Short mmCIF file of C-alpha atoms in Angstrom, two decimals:
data_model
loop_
_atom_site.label_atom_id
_atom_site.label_comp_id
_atom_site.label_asym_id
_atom_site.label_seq_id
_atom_site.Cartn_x
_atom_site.Cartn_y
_atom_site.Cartn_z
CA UNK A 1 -206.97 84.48 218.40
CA UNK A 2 -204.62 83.58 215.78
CA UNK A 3 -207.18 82.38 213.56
CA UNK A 4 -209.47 85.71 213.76
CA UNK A 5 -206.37 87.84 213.07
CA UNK A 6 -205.07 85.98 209.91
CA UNK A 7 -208.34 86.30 208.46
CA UNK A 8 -209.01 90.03 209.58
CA UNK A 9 -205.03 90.48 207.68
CA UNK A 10 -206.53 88.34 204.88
CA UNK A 11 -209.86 91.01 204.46
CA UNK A 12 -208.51 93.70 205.08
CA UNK A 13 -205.10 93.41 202.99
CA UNK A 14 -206.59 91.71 199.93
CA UNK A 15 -209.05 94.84 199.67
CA UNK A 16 -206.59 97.44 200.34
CA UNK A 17 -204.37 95.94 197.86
CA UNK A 18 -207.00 95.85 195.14
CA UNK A 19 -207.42 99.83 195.57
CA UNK A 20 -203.88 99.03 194.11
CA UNK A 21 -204.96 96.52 191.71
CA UNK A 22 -207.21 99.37 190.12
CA UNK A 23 -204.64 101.94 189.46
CA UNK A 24 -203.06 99.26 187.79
CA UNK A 25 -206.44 98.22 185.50
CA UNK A 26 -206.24 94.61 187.03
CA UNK A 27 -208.93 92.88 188.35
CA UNK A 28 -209.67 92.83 192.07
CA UNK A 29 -209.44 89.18 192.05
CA UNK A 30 -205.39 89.07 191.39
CA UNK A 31 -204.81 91.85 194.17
CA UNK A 32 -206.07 89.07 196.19
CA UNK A 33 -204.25 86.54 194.82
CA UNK A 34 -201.52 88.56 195.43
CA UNK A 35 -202.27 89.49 199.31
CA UNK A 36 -202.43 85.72 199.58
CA UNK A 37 -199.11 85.16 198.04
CA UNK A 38 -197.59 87.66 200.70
CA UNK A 39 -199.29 86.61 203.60
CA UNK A 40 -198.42 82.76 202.83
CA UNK A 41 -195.54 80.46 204.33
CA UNK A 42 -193.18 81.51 201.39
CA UNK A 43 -193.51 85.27 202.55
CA UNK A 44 -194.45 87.43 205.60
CA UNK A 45 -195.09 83.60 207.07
CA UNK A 46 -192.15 82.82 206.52
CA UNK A 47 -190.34 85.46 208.92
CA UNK A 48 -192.32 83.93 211.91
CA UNK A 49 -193.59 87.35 212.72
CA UNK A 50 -196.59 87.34 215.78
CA UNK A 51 -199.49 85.67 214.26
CA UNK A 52 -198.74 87.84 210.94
CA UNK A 53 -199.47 85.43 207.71
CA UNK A 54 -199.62 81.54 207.89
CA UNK A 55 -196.55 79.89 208.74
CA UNK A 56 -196.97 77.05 207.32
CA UNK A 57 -199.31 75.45 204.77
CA UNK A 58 -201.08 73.38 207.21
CA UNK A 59 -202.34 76.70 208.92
CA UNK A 60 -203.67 77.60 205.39
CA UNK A 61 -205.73 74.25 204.76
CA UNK A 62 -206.90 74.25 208.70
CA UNK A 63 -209.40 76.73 207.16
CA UNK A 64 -210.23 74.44 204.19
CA UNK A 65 -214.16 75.06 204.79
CA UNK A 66 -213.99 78.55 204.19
CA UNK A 67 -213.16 77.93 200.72
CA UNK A 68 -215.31 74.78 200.82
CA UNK A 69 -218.34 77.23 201.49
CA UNK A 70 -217.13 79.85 199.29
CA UNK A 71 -216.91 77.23 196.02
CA UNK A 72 -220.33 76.39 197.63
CA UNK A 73 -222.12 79.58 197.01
CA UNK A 74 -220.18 80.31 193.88
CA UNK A 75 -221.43 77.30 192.44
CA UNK A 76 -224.44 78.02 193.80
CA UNK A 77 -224.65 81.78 191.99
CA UNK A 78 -223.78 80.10 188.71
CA UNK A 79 -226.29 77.85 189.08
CA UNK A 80 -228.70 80.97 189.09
CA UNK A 81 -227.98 81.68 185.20
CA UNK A 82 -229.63 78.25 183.97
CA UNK A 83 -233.04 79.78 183.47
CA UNK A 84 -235.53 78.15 180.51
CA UNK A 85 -235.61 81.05 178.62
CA UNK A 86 -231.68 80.87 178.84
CA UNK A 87 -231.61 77.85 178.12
CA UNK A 88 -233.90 77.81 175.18
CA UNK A 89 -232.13 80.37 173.24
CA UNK A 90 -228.26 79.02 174.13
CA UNK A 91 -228.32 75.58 176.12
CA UNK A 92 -227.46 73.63 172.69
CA UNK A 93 -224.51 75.75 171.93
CA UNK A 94 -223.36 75.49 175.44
CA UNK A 95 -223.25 71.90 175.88
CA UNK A 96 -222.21 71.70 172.60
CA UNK A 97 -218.28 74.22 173.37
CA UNK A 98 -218.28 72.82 177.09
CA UNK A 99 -218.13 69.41 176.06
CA UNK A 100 -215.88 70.09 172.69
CA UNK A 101 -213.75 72.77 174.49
CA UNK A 102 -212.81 70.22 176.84
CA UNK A 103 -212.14 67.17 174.80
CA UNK A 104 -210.55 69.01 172.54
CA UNK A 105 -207.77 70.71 175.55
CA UNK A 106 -207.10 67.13 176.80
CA UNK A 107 -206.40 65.57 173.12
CA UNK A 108 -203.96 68.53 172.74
CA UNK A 109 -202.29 68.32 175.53
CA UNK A 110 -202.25 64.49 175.84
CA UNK A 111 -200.46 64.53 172.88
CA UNK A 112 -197.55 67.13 173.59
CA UNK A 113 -196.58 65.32 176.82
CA UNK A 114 -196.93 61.67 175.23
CA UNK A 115 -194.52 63.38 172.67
CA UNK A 116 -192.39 65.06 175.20
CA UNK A 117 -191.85 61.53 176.83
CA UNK A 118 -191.08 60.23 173.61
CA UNK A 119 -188.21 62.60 173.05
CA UNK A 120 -186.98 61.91 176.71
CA UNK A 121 -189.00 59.04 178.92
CA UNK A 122 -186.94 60.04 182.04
CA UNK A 123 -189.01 63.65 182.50
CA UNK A 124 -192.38 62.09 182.39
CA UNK A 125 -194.23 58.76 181.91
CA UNK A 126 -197.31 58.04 179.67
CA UNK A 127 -199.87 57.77 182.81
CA UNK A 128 -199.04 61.10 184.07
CA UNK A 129 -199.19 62.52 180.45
CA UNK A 130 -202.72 61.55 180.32
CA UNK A 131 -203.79 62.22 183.67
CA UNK A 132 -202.50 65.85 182.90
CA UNK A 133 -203.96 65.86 179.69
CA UNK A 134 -207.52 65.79 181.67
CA UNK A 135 -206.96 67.65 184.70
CA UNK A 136 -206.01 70.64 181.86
CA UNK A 137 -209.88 70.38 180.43
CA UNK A 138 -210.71 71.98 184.00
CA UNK A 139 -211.68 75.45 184.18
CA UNK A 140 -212.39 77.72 187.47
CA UNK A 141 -215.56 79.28 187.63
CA UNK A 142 -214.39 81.21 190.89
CA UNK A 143 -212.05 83.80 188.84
CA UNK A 144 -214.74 84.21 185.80
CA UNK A 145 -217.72 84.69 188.17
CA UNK A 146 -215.34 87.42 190.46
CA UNK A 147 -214.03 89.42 187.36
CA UNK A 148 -218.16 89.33 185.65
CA UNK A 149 -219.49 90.57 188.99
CA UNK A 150 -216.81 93.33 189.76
CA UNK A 151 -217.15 94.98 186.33
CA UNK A 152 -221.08 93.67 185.62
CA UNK A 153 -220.18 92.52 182.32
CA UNK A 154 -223.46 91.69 180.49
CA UNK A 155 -223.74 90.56 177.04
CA UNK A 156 -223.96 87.33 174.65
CA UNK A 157 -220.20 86.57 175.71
CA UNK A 158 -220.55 86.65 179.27
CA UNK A 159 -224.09 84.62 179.40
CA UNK A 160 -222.24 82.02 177.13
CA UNK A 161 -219.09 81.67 179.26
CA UNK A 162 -221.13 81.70 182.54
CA UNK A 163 -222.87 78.30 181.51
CA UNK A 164 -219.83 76.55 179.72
CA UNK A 165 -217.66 77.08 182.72
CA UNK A 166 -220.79 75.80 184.84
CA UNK A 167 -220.78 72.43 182.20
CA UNK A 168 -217.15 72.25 181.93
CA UNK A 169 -217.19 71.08 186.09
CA UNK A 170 -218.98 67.75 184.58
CA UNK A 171 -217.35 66.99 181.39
CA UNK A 172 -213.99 67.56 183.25
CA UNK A 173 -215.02 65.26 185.83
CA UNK A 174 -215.87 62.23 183.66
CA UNK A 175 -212.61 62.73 181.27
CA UNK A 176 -210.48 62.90 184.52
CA UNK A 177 -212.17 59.94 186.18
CA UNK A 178 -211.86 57.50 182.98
CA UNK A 179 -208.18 59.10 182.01
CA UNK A 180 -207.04 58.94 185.76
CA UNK A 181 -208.24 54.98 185.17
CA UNK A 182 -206.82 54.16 181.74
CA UNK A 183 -203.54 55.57 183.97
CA UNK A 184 -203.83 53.49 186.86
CA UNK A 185 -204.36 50.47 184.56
CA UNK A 186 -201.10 51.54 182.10
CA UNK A 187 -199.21 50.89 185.61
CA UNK A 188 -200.74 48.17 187.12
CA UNK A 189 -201.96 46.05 184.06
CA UNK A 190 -205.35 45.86 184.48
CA UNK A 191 -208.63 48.18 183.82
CA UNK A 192 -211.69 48.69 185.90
CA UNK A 193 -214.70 49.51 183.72
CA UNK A 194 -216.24 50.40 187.02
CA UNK A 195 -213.48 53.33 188.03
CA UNK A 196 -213.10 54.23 184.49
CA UNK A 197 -216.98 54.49 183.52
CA UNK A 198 -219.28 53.58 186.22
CA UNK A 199 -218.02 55.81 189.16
CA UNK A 200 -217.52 58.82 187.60
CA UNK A 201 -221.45 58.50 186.12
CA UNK A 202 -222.91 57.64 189.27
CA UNK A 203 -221.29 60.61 190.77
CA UNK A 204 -222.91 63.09 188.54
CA UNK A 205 -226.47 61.58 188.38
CA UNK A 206 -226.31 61.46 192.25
CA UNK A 207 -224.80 65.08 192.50
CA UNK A 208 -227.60 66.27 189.98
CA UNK A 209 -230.21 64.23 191.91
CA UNK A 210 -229.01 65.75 195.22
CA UNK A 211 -228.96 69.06 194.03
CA UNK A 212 -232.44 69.22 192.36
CA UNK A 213 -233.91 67.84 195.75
CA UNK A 214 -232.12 70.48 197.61
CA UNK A 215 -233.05 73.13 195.48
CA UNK A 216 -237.17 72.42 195.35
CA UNK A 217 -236.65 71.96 199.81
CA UNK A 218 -235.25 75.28 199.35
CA UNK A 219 -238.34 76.50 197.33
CA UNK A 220 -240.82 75.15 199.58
CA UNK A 221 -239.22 76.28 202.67
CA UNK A 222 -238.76 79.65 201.39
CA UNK A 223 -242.65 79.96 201.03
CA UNK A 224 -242.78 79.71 204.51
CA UNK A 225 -241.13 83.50 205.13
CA UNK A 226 -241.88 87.00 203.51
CA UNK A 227 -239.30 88.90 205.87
CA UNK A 228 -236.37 89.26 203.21
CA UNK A 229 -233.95 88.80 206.52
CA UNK A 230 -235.59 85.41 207.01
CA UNK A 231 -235.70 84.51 203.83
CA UNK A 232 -231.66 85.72 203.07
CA UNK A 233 -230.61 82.93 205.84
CA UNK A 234 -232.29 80.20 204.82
CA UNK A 235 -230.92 80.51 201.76
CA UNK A 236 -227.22 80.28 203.38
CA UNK A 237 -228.35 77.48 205.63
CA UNK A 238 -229.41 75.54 202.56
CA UNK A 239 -225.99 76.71 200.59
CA UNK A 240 -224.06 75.74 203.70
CA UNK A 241 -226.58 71.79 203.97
CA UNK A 242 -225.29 71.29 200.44
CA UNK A 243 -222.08 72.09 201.06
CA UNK A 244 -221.76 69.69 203.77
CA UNK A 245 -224.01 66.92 202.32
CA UNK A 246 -221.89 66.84 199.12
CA UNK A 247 -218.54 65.80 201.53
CA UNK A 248 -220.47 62.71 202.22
CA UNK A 249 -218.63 59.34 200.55
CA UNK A 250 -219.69 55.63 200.81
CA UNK A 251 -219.89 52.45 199.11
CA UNK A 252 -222.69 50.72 197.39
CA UNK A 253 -221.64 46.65 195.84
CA UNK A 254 -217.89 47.99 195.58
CA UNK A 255 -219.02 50.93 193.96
CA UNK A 256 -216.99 54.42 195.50
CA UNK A 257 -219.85 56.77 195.31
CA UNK A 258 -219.74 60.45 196.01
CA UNK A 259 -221.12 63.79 195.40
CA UNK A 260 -219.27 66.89 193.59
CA UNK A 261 -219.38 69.84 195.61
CA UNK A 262 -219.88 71.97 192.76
CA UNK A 263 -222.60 69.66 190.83
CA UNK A 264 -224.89 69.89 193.91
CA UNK A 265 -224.85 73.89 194.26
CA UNK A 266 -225.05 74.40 190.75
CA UNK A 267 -228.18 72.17 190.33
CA UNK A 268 -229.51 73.57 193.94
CA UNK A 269 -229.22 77.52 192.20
CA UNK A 270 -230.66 76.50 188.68
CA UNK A 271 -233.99 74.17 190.52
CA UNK A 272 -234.31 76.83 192.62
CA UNK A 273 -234.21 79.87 190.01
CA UNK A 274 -236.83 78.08 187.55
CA UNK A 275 -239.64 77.45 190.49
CA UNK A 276 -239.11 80.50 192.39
CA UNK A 277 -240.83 83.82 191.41
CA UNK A 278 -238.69 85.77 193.66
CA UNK A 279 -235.36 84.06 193.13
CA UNK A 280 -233.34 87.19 191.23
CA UNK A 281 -234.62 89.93 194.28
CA UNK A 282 -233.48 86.94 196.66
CA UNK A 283 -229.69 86.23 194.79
CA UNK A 284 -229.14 89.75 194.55
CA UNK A 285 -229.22 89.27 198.72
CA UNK A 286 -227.03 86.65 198.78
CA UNK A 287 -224.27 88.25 196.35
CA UNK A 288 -224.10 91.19 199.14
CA UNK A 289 -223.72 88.41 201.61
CA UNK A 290 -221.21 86.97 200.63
CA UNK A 291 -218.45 89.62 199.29
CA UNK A 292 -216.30 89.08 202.06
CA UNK A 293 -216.47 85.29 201.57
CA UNK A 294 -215.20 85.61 198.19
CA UNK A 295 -212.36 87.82 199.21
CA UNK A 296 -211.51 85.01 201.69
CA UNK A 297 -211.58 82.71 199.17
CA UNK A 298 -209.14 84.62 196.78
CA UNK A 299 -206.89 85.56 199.53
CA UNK A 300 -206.47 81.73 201.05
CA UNK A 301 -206.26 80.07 197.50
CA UNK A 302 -202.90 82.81 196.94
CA UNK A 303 -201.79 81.53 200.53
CA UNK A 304 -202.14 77.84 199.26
CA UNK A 305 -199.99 78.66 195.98
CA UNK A 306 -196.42 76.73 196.57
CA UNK A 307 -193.39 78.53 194.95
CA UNK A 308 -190.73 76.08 195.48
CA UNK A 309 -191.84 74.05 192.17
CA UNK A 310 -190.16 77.48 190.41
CA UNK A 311 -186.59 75.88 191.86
CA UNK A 312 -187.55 72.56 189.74
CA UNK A 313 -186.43 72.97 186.61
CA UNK A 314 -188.42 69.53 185.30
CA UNK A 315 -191.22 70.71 186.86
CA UNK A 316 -190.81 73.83 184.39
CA UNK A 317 -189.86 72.49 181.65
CA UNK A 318 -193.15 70.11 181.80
CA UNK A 319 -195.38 72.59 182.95
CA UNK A 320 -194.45 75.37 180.22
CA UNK A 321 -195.39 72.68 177.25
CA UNK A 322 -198.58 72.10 179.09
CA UNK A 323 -199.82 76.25 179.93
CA UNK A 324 -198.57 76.47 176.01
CA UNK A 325 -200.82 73.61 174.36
CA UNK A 326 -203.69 73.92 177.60
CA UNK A 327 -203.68 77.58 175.20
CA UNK A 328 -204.18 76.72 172.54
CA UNK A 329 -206.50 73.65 173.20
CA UNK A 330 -209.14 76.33 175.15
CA UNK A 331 -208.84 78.51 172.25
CA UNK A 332 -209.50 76.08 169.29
CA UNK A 333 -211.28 74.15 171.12
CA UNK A 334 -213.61 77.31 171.82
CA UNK A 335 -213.23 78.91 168.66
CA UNK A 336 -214.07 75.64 166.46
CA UNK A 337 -217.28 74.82 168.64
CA UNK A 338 -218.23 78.20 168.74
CA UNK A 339 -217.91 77.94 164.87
CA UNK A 340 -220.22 74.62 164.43
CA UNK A 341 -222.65 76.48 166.71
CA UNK A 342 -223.34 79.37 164.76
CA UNK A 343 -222.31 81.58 167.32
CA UNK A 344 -220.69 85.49 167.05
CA UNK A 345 -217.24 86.66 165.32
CA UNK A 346 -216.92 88.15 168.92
CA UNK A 347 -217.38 85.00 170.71
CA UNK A 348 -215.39 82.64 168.47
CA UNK A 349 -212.57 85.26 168.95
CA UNK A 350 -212.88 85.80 173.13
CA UNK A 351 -214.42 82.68 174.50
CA UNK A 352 -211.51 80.50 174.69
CA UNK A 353 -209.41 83.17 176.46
CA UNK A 354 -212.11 83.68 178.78
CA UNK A 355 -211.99 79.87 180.01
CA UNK A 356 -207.97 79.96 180.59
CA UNK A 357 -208.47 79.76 184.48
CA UNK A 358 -207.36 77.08 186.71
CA UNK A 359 -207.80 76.48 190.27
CA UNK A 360 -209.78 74.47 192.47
CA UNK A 361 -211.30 71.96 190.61
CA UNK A 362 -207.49 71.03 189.21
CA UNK A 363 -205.32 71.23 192.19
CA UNK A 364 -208.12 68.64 193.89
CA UNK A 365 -207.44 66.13 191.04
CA UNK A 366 -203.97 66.83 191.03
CA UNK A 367 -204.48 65.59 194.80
CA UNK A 368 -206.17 62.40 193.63
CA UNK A 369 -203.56 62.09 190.75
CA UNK A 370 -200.53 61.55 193.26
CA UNK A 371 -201.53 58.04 193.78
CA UNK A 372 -199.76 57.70 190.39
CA UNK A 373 -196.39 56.28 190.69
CA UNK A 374 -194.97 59.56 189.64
CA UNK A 375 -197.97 61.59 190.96
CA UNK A 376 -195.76 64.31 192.09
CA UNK A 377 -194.63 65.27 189.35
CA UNK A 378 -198.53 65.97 188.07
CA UNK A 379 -199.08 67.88 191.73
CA UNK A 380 -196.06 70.19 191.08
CA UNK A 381 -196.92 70.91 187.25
CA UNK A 382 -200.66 71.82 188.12
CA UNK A 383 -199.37 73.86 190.91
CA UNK A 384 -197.05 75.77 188.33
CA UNK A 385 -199.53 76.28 186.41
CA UNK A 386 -202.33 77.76 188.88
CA UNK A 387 -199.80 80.03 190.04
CA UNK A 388 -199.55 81.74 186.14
CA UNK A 389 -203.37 80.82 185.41
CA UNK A 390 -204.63 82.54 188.61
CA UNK A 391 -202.44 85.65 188.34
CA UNK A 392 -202.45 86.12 184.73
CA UNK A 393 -206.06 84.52 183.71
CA UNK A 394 -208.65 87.30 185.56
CA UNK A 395 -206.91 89.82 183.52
CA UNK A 396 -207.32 87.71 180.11
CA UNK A 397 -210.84 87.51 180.97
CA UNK A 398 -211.20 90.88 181.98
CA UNK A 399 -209.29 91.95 178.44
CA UNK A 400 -211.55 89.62 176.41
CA UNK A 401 -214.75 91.25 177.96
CA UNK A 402 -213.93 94.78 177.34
CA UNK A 403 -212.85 93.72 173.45
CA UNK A 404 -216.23 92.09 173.37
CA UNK A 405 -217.87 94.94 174.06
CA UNK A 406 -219.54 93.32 177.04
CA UNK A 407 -217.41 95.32 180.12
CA UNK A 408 -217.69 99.51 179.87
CA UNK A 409 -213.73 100.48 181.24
CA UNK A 410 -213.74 102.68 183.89
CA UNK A 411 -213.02 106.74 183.87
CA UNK A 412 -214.10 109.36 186.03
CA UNK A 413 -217.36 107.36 187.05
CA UNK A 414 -217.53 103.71 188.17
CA UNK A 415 -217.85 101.43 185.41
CA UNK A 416 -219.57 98.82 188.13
CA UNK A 417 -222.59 101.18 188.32
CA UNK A 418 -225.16 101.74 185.30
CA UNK A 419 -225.10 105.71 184.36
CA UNK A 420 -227.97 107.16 184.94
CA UNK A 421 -229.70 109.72 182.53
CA UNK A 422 -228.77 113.52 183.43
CA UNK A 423 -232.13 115.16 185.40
CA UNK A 424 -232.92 117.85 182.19
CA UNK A 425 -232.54 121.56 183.27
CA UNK A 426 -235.71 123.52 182.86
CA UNK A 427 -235.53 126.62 181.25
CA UNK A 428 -236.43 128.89 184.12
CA UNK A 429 -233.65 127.87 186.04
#
């Protein structure tokens, strides 16, 4: 019972409230935020009220695998825009911003906190400067792909970002896996070439590896069905097996391999998209699908957003320097690749605005970072800076699109549906 009403609340209040959200010319995608943020333990949860909001942030991670699912098919959608022809005409410059983009973020910000311990060693030590440094090259597709969707932005821009954030998941992995180890080393006095270099490279080729196979299964089993119902929900079975299969962990000659949730969708969506003739009929299925999922998603990741680091003033103080220099690194980063790639005035000048979000993909290294021996310090400053990132970022994005030229702003008719030519009037009527 409880669980059936928090999530009806969570629906039904994070859609209400972005028929609020659109008076005010934000994004749907903070109104949910925000409906999180109320219904959470630091809010209506916290006055105890019958079964209205989560009490406490255990209730809020007891449904875990609804956001596990929704990352799942998100991942899973992106995924869908690495088509060849795509590919052919942008994959170079993609690879070539997601991987500079990123590198560039983390040398930025590595260097303002290295610099800020400098100045005073007592806020924050070198391993946690670094480990931050990397977690900051993390961007979350969740908040793009939402705020593309609700206003069907379409252009150069949006086709660009779509497959940087999609390669940003595996260069932030491997700088966060061999940073997280240079950190652990700094405090224990040794390195591990195989944490540092091996893991984090098995873990992609067997998430990519995974992935492909899953996405040709898909394929073949889809060739099985012609009902579009059929068809539809084997497609979420298949979302749901990768999902679950990427959870799996074990241990090969002392080696910790693993699978990244969001490698495996996003390779199951692009294998499945280049062999499948009726893939785009099929994702426009699965987008209907799973609206409410994504609303879910939204609202629970708002629930999970913890507002006692604002009473930290450290926590601040840190986490200000690195939203300021995370900036600027997403934005030179962006702009310089973007530059060396021969791409758009437009695109050097929006792109690294557009990647500014941070969720997911951050708060679960900032979980692996706490091992550190001031790892909660690094929890506290990534959760400060989700909280700003997820509010304030959809709206960036949104902003960025519309300058591009790429999102038509709503008036008296919806925006989110393509006009349609006027019938012509004959003359006899």
């Amino acid at each position: 019972m409880q669980i059936l009403i928090q999530l009806s609340l969570s629906l039904v209040g994070g859609l209400l409230l972005s028929r609020l959200a659109k008076r005010l010319n934000l994004p749907a995608v903070t109104a949910y935020l925000i409906c999180g943020l109320l219904l959470g333990p630091y809010c209506i949860g916290a006055l105890d009220l019958f079964q209205l909001g989560f009490n406490s942030a255990e209730e809020v991670a007891s449904l875990d695998i609804v956001s596990q699912v929704a990352l799942g098919f998100i991942a899973f959608t992106i995924g869908n825009e690495f088509r060849l022809e795509q590919l052919k005409s942008m994959g170079r410059q993609a690879i070539t911003v997601g991987i500079l983009q990123a590198v560039v973020t983390t040398i930025l910000v590595d260097v303002a906190l290295i610099v800020l311990h400098l100045v005073n060693p007592g806020l924050i030590s070198v391993s946690s400067a670094i480990t931050l440094g990397a977690i900051a090259a993390a961007t979350a597709p969740a908040a793009t792909l939402m705020v593309v969707r609700q206003y069907k932005a379409d252009g150069p821009l949006t086709k660009l970002l779509l497959l940087v954030v999609a390669i940003d998941d595996a260069v932030g992995l491997v700088l966060f896996s061999a940073s997280f180890g240079v950190a652990a080393a700094l405090e224990s006095g040794s390195i591990s070439v195989v944490t540092v270099l091996v893991e984090p490279m098995v873990e992609i080729v067997l998430s990519l590896g995974l992935g492909a196979l899953a996405g040709w299964v898909l394929y073949r089993v889809e060739k099985y069905f012609y009902s579009r119902s059929k068809r539809l929900s084997i497609s979420i079975g298949f979302v749901l097996l990768t999902v679950g299969l990427s959870m799996v962990e074990f241990e090969v000659g002392g080696i910790h391999c693993g699978f990244s949730l969001l490698l495996v969708c996003m390779m199951t969506g692009t294998i499945f998209c280049n062999i499948c003739d009726f893939s785009e009929e099929l994702m426009g299925r699965v987008d209907g699908w799973t609206a409410p999922l994504f609303v879910l998603f939204f609202v629970l990741s708002g629930a999970e957003l913890d507002l006692q680091v604002l009473s930290n003033p450290v926590v601040l103080l840190i986490g200000v320097v690195y939203i300021i220099f995370r900036s600027l690194g997403k934005y030179v980063g962006a702009y310089g690749s973007c530059a060396l790639t021969g791409c758009s005035d437009s695109i050097k000048k929006h792109l690294g605005v557009t990647l500014l979000p941070q969720a997911g993909v951050a708060l679960g290294m900032a979980l692996t970072a706490q091992q550190l021996a001031d790892g909660s310090v690094v929890r506290n400053v990534v959760l400060f800076s989700v909280l700003v990132y997820e509010l304030v970022g959809p709206a960036l994005t949104k902003r960025s699109l519309i300058a591009a030229g790429e999102i038509t702003t709503e008036g008296k008719t919806n925006a989110r549906k393509k006009n349609l030519p006027r019938k012509p009037v004959r003359l006899s009527e």
